[in-house]
């Protein structure tokens, strides 16, 4: 991969940094102002060789998300490289409607591998373009939040913003 652009945006959940390739596809993103932390989300062999700071095309979708237009972020192009199982999982994550959640078990079933619950959890853990591929919509089978690379406070906030009742979320 050659060139990429990186930018930190301000959101109600804090700094949100986005890395896009030269075609405007989000490679990685998350709630941090650390460029290094975002770059580390991309496997080394797929990292861009040159990264410059500048405006990202997905900024409008981030603003729209925080203005209540949740699904706009699902239209942003992303690029992730992984095994067939991981790529299927990342596609399934984008199919979870705003306001809905799946458990890791349900995600595994949606991926066509109902016995691959740990793999489904790994799909979420290795998801680099957070927000645009909504791994935050996946919960533990007991309904608790589970993990999230950017912190459970951010995960809870995103789910609340998407109008998912979180009174049962621990």
Coordinates of C-alpha atoms in Angstrom, one line a residue:
X1 CA 0.0 0.0 0.0
X2 CA 1.3 3.4 -0.8
X3 CA -0.2 6.6 0.6
X4 CA -2.8 7.3 3.3
X5 CA -4.1 10.3 5.2
X6 CA -4.9 10.5 8.9
X7 CA -6.9 13.0 10.9
X8 CA -8.2 13.4 14.4
X9 CA -11.8 14.6 14.7
X10 CA -13.5 15.8 17.9
X11 CA -16.6 14.0 19.0
X12 CA -18.8 13.9 22.1
X13 CA -17.0 10.7 23.0
X14 CA -13.6 12.3 22.7
X15 CA -10.9 12.4 20.0
X16 CA -11.6 10.1 17.0
X17 CA -8.8 9.4 14.6
X18 CA -9.4 8.0 11.1
X19 CA -6.8 6.5 8.7
X20 CA -7.9 6.4 5.1
X21 CA -6.1 5.0 2.0
X22 CA -5.5 6.9 -1.2
X23 CA -9.0 5.7 -2.4
X24 CA -10.8 7.1 0.6
X25 CA -11.4 3.8 2.3
X26 CA -11.1 3.7 6.1
X27 CA -8.3 1.4 7.1
X28 CA -8.5 2.0 10.8
X29 CA -10.3 4.4 13.2
X30 CA -10.9 4.7 16.9
X31 CA -11.4 7.0 19.9
X32 CA -7.8 8.2 20.4
X33 CA -5.6 11.1 19.3
X34 CA -2.7 8.7 18.9
X35 CA -1.7 8.2 15.3
X36 CA 0.6 5.3 16.3
X37 CA -2.3 3.5 18.1
X38 CA -4.5 3.7 14.9
X39 CA -1.6 2.6 12.6
X40 CA -1.0 -0.4 14.9
X41 CA -4.6 -1.6 14.2
X42 CA -3.5 -2.3 10.6
X43 CA -1.4 -5.5 10.2
X44 CA 2.2 -4.5 9.5
X45 CA 2.2 -5.9 5.9
X46 CA -0.9 -3.9 5.0
X47 CA 0.2 -0.6 6.5
X48 CA 0.6 2.4 4.2
X49 CA 4.2 3.3 3.4
X50 CA 3.4 7.0 3.6
X51 CA 1.0 8.7 5.9
X52 CA 0.2 12.4 5.9
X53 CA -2.0 14.4 8.2
X54 CA -4.9 15.9 6.4
X55 CA -8.7 15.9 5.9
X56 CA -10.5 12.6 5.6
X57 CA -13.5 12.0 3.4
X58 CA -15.3 10.1 6.2
X59 CA -15.4 13.2 8.5
X60 CA -18.9 14.0 7.3
X61 CA -20.1 10.5 8.2
X62 CA -18.7 10.9 11.7
X63 CA -20.4 14.2 12.1
X64 CA -23.7 12.7 10.8
X65 CA -23.4 9.8 13.2
X66 CA -23.1 12.1 16.2
X67 CA -26.0 14.2 14.8
X68 CA -28.2 11.2 14.9
X69 CA -27.9 9.9 11.3
X70 CA -26.4 6.6 12.4
X71 CA -26.5 4.6 9.2
X72 CA -24.5 7.2 7.2
X73 CA -21.3 5.6 8.7
X74 CA -22.3 2.2 7.2
X75 CA -22.0 3.7 3.7
X76 CA -18.4 4.7 4.2
X77 CA -16.0 2.4 2.3
X78 CA -13.6 0.4 4.4
X79 CA -10.7 -1.9 3.6
X80 CA -9.7 -4.8 5.9
X81 CA -7.7 -7.8 4.9
X82 CA -8.1 -11.1 6.6
X83 CA -9.0 -14.7 6.2
X84 CA -12.3 -15.6 4.5
X85 CA -13.8 -16.1 8.0
X86 CA -12.7 -12.7 9.2
X87 CA -13.9 -10.9 6.0
X88 CA -17.3 -12.7 6.3
X89 CA -17.5 -11.6 10.0
X90 CA -16.7 -7.9 9.2
X91 CA -19.4 -7.9 6.5
X92 CA -21.9 -9.4 9.0
X93 CA -21.0 -6.6 11.5
X94 CA -22.1 -4.0 8.9
X95 CA -25.4 -5.8 8.5
X96 CA -26.4 -5.4 12.2
X97 CA -29.0 -2.6 12.1
X98 CA -28.5 0.5 14.3
X99 CA -30.5 0.0 17.5
X100 CA -29.9 -3.8 17.4
X101 CA -27.3 -6.0 18.9
X102 CA -26.1 -9.5 18.4
X103 CA -24.3 -11.8 20.9
X104 CA -21.0 -13.4 19.9
X105 CA -22.9 -16.7 19.5
X106 CA -25.4 -15.0 17.1
X107 CA -22.6 -13.4 15.2
X108 CA -20.9 -16.8 14.7
X109 CA -24.2 -18.2 13.4
X110 CA -24.7 -15.3 11.1
X111 CA -21.2 -15.9 9.7
X112 CA -22.3 -19.5 8.9
X113 CA -20.1 -21.0 11.7
X114 CA -22.4 -21.4 14.7
X115 CA -19.6 -23.3 16.6
X116 CA -17.0 -20.5 16.0
X117 CA -17.9 -18.3 18.9
X118 CA -14.3 -17.5 19.8
X119 CA -13.6 -16.7 16.2
X120 CA -16.6 -14.3 16.2
X121 CA -15.1 -12.6 19.3
X122 CA -11.7 -12.3 17.4
X123 CA -13.5 -10.7 14.4
X124 CA -14.6 -8.0 16.8
X125 CA -11.3 -7.7 18.5
X126 CA -9.4 -7.3 15.2
X127 CA -11.9 -4.9 13.6
X128 CA -9.8 -1.9 12.6
X129 CA -12.3 0.6 11.2
X130 CA -14.3 1.1 14.4
X131 CA -17.6 2.9 14.1
X132 CA -17.7 2.2 10.3
X133 CA -17.8 -1.6 11.0
X134 CA -19.9 -1.6 14.2
X135 CA -18.3 -4.2 16.4
X136 CA -19.7 -2.2 19.3
X137 CA -23.1 -3.8 18.5
X138 CA -21.9 -7.2 19.7
X139 CA -22.5 -8.3 23.3
X140 CA -21.7 -11.3 25.4
X141 CA -24.3 -14.0 25.5
X142 CA -25.4 -12.8 29.0
X143 CA -26.2 -9.4 27.5
X144 CA -23.2 -7.6 29.2
X145 CA -21.0 -5.3 27.1
X146 CA -18.0 -7.5 26.8
X147 CA -14.8 -5.9 25.5
X148 CA -14.1 -2.9 23.3
X149 CA -10.7 -1.6 22.2
X150 CA -11.8 1.9 22.9
X151 CA -13.3 1.3 26.3
X152 CA -16.6 0.3 27.7
X153 CA -17.7 3.9 28.3
X154 CA -17.4 4.6 24.6
X155 CA -19.2 1.3 23.7
X156 CA -22.0 2.2 26.1
X157 CA -22.3 5.7 24.7
X158 CA -22.4 4.4 21.1
X159 CA -25.2 2.0 21.9
X160 CA -27.1 4.6 23.8
X161 CA -26.7 7.0 20.9
X162 CA -28.1 4.3 18.6
X163 CA -31.2 4.0 21.0
X164 CA -30.4 0.5 22.3
X165 CA -31.8 0.2 25.8
X166 CA -28.8 -0.1 28.0
X167 CA -30.4 -0.5 31.4
X168 CA -29.5 -4.2 31.3
X169 CA -26.0 -3.5 30.1
X170 CA -23.4 -3.9 32.7

